[in-house]
Coordinates of C-alpha atoms and ligand atoms in Angstrom, one line a residue:
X1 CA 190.5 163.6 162.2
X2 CA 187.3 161.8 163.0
X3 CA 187.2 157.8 161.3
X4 CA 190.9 157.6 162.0
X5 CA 189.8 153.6 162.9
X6 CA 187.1 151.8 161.5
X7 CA 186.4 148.2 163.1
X8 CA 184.0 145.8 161.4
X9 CA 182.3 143.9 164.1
X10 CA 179.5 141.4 164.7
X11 CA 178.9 138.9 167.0
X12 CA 177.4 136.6 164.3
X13 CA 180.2 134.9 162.7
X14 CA 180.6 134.5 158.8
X15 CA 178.3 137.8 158.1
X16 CA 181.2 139.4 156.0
X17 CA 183.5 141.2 158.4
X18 CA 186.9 140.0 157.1
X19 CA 185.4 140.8 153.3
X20 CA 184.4 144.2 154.1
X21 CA 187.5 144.7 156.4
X22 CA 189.9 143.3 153.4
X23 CA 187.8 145.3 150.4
X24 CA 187.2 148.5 152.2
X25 CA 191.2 148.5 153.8
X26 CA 191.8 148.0 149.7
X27 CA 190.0 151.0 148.4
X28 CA 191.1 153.5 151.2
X29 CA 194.6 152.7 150.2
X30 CA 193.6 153.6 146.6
X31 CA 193.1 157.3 148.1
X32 CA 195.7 157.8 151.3
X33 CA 197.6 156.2 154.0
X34 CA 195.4 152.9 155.2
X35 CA 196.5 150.0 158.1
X36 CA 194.6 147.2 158.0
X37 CA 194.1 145.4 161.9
X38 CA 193.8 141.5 161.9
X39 CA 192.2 141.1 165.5
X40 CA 191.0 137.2 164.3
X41 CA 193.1 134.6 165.8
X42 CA 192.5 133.1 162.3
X43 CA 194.2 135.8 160.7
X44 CA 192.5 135.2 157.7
X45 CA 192.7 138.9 156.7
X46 CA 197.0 138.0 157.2
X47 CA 196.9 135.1 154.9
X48 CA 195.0 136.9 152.3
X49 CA 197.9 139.7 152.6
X50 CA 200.6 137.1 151.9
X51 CA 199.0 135.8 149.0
X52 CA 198.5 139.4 147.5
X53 CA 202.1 140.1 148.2
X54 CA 203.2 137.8 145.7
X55 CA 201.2 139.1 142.9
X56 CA 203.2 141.7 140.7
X57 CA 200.5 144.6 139.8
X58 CA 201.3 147.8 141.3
X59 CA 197.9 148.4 143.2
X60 CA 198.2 150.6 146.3
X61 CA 197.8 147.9 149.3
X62 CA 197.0 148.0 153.4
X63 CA 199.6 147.7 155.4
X64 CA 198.6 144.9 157.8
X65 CA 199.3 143.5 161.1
X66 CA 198.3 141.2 163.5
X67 CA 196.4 142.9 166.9
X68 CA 199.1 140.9 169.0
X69 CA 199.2 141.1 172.9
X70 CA 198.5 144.6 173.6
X71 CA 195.6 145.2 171.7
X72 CA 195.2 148.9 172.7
X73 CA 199.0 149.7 172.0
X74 CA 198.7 148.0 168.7
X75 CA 195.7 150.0 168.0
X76 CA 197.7 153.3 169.5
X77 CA 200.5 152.6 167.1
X78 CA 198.1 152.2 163.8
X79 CA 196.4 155.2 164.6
X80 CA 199.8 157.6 164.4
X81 CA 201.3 155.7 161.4
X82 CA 197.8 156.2 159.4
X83 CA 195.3 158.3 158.5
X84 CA 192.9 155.2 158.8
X85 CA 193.0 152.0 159.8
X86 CA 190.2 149.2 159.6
X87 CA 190.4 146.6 162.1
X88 CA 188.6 143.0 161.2
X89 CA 187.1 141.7 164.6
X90 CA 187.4 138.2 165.5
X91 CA 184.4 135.4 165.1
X92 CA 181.4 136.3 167.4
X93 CA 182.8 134.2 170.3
X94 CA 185.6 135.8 171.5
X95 CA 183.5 139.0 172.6
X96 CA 186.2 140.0 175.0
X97 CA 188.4 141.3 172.4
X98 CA 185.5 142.6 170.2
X99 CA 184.4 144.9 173.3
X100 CA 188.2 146.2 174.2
X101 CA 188.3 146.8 170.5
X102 CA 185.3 149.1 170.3
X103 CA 186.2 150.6 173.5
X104 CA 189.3 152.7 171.5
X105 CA 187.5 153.0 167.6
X106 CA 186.4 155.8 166.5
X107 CA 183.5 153.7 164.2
X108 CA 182.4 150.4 163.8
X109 CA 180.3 148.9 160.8
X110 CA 178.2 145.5 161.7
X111 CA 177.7 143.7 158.7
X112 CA 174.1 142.3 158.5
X113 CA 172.9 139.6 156.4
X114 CA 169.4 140.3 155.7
X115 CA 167.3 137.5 157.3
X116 CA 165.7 137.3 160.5
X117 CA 168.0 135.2 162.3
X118 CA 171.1 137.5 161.1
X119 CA 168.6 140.6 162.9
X120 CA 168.7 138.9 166.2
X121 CA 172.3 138.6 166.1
X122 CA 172.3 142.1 165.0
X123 CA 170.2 143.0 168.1
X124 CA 173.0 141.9 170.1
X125 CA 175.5 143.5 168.9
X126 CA 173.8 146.4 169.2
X127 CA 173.8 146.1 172.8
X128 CA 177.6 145.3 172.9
X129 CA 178.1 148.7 171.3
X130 CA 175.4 150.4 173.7
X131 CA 178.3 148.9 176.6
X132 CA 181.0 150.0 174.8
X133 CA 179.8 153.8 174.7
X134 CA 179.4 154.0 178.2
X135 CA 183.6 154.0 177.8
X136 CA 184.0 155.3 174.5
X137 CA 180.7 157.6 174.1
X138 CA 181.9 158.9 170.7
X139 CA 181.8 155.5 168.9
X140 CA 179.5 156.2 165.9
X141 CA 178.2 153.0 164.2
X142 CA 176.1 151.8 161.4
X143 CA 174.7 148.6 160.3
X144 CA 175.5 147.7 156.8
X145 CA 173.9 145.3 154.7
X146 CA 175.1 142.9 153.2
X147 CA 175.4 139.8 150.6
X148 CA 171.9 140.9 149.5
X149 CA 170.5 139.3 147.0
X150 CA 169.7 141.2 143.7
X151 CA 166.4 140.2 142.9
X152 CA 164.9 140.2 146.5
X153 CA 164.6 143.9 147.7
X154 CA 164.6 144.1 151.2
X155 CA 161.2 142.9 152.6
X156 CA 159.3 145.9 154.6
X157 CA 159.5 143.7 157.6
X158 CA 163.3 143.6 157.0
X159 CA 163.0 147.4 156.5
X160 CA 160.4 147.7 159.9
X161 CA 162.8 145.8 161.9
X162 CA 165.9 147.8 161.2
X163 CA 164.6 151.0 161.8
X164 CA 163.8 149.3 165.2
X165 CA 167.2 149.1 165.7
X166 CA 169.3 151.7 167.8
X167 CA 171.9 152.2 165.0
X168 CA 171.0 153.3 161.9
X169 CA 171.5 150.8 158.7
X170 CA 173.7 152.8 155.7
X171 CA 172.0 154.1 153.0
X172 CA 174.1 151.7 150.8
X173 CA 174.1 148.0 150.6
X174 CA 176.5 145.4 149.2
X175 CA 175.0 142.8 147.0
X176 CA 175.5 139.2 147.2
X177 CA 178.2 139.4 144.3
X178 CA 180.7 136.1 143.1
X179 CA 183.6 139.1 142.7
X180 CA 183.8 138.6 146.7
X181 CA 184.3 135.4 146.9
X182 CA 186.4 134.9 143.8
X183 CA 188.8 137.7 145.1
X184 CA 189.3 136.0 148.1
X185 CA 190.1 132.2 146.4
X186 CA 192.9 134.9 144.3
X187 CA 194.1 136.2 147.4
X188 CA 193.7 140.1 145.6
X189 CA 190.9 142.3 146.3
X190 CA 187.8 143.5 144.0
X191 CA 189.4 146.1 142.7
X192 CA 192.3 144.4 141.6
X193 CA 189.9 142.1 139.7
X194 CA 189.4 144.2 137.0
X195 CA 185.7 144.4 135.0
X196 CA 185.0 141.4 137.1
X197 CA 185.2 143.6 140.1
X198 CA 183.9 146.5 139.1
X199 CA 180.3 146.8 141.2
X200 CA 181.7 145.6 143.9
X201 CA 184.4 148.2 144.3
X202 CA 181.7 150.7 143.4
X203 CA 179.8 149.3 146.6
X204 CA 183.5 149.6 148.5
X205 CA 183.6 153.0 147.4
X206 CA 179.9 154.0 148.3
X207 CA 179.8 152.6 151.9
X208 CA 184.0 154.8 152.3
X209 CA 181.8 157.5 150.9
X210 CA 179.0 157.3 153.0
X211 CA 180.7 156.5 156.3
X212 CA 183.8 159.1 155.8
X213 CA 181.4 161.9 155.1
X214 CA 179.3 161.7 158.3
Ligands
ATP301 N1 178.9 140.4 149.5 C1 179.3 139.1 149.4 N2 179.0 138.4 148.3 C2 179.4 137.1 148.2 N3 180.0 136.5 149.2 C3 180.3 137.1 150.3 C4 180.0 138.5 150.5 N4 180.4 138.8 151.7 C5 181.0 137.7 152.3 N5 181.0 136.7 151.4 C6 181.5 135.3 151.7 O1 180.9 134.9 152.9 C7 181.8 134.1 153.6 C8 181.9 134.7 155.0 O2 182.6 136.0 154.9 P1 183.7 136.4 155.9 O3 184.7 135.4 156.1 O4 184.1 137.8 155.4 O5 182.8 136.6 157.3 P2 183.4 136.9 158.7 O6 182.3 137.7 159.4 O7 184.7 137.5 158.7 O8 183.4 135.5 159.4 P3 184.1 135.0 160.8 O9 183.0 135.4 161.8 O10 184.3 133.6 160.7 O11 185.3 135.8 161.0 C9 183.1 134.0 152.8 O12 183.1 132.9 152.1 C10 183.0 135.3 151.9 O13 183.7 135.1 150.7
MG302 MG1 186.5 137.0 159.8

């Protein structure tokens, strides 16, 4: 089944990786099976589990571990206990791990911030996919934008510069939205926020869409 695991992965740090990886983890187990991968020594995808154990509601929640020693057998394992699993990749630094990771997915979304600084960075992480394809040639990818701001449509040099860009960017984009953040201070995701969550786990929902149909 193609998209069996889904990495988020940047080597700019704070662009909204663990979010996605958290949110996106959330909504596929709304619809079947889903793992969730903590591959950040951080494991700030782990505490944000802990705390959403504790809450009572009944919503269908990731299982989650931790990436561990054997990163490829922890993968391995995910993979036959799930139909998918999204792995959050660690902060851009550690580019060792991020590059045995996208050696063994089957797709990884780079979360882009849309600002010029956040399009250099995503110029280089292009290229760390380009090397990981010459080992895993059937890693698809997209960019995906996101925290974008409502008012500001993306500039045409913003537009120019991504289509410049070896991968292509998703049709959808997530907004810049406090539902994020105040999710995360809860320790629940969006879609366990109720009407306070609502766009944003419409946006969840668009980029599953998007990315499991292709
Ligand atoms: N769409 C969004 N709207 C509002 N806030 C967001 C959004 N996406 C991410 N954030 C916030 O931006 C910050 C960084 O996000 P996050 O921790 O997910 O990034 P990361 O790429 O995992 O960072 P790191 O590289 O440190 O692992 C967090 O405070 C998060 O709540
Ligand atoms: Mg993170």
């Amino acid at each position: 089944m193609p998209g069996r695991l889904i990495a988020l992965a940047s080597l700019k740090g704070g662009c909204g990786k663990s979010t996605l990886a958290f949110n996106l983890a959330a909504g596929l187990a709304r619809r079947e099976k889903a793992g969730l991968v903590d591959a950040d020594p951080q494991g700030a995808v782990l505490h944000w589990m802990d705390w959403s154990a504790d809450r009572s509601d009944d919503e269908a929640l990731p299982e989650v571990c931790a990436i561990g020693d054997d990163p490829l057998d922890t993968l391995s394992k995910m993979a036959r206990r799930f139909n998918r699993v999204i792995v959050d990749c660690p902060p851009s630094l550690d580019m060792d791990l991020t590059g045995r990771i996208l050696e063994k997915v089957d797709v990884v979304l780079i979360p882009i911030l849309p600002s010029p600084l956040d399009l250099w960075a995503g110029a280089s992480t292009v290229e760390a996919v380009r090397q990981a394809r010459e080992r895993n040639p059937r890693l698809r990818a997209w960019l995906v934008l996101n925290q974008v701001e409502p008012a500001s449509a993306l500039s045409r040099a913003m537009s120019q510069a991504l289509a410049s860009l070896d991968i292509p960017t998703l049709g959808c984009m997530v907004r810049r939205r406090a539902a994020f953040r105040t999710a995360a201070v809860e320790g629940v995701s969006v879609y366990q926020l109720g009407a306070r969550g609502r766009e944003a786990a419409r946006e969840m929902d668009q980029v599953l869409e998007e990315v499991l149909r292709t």
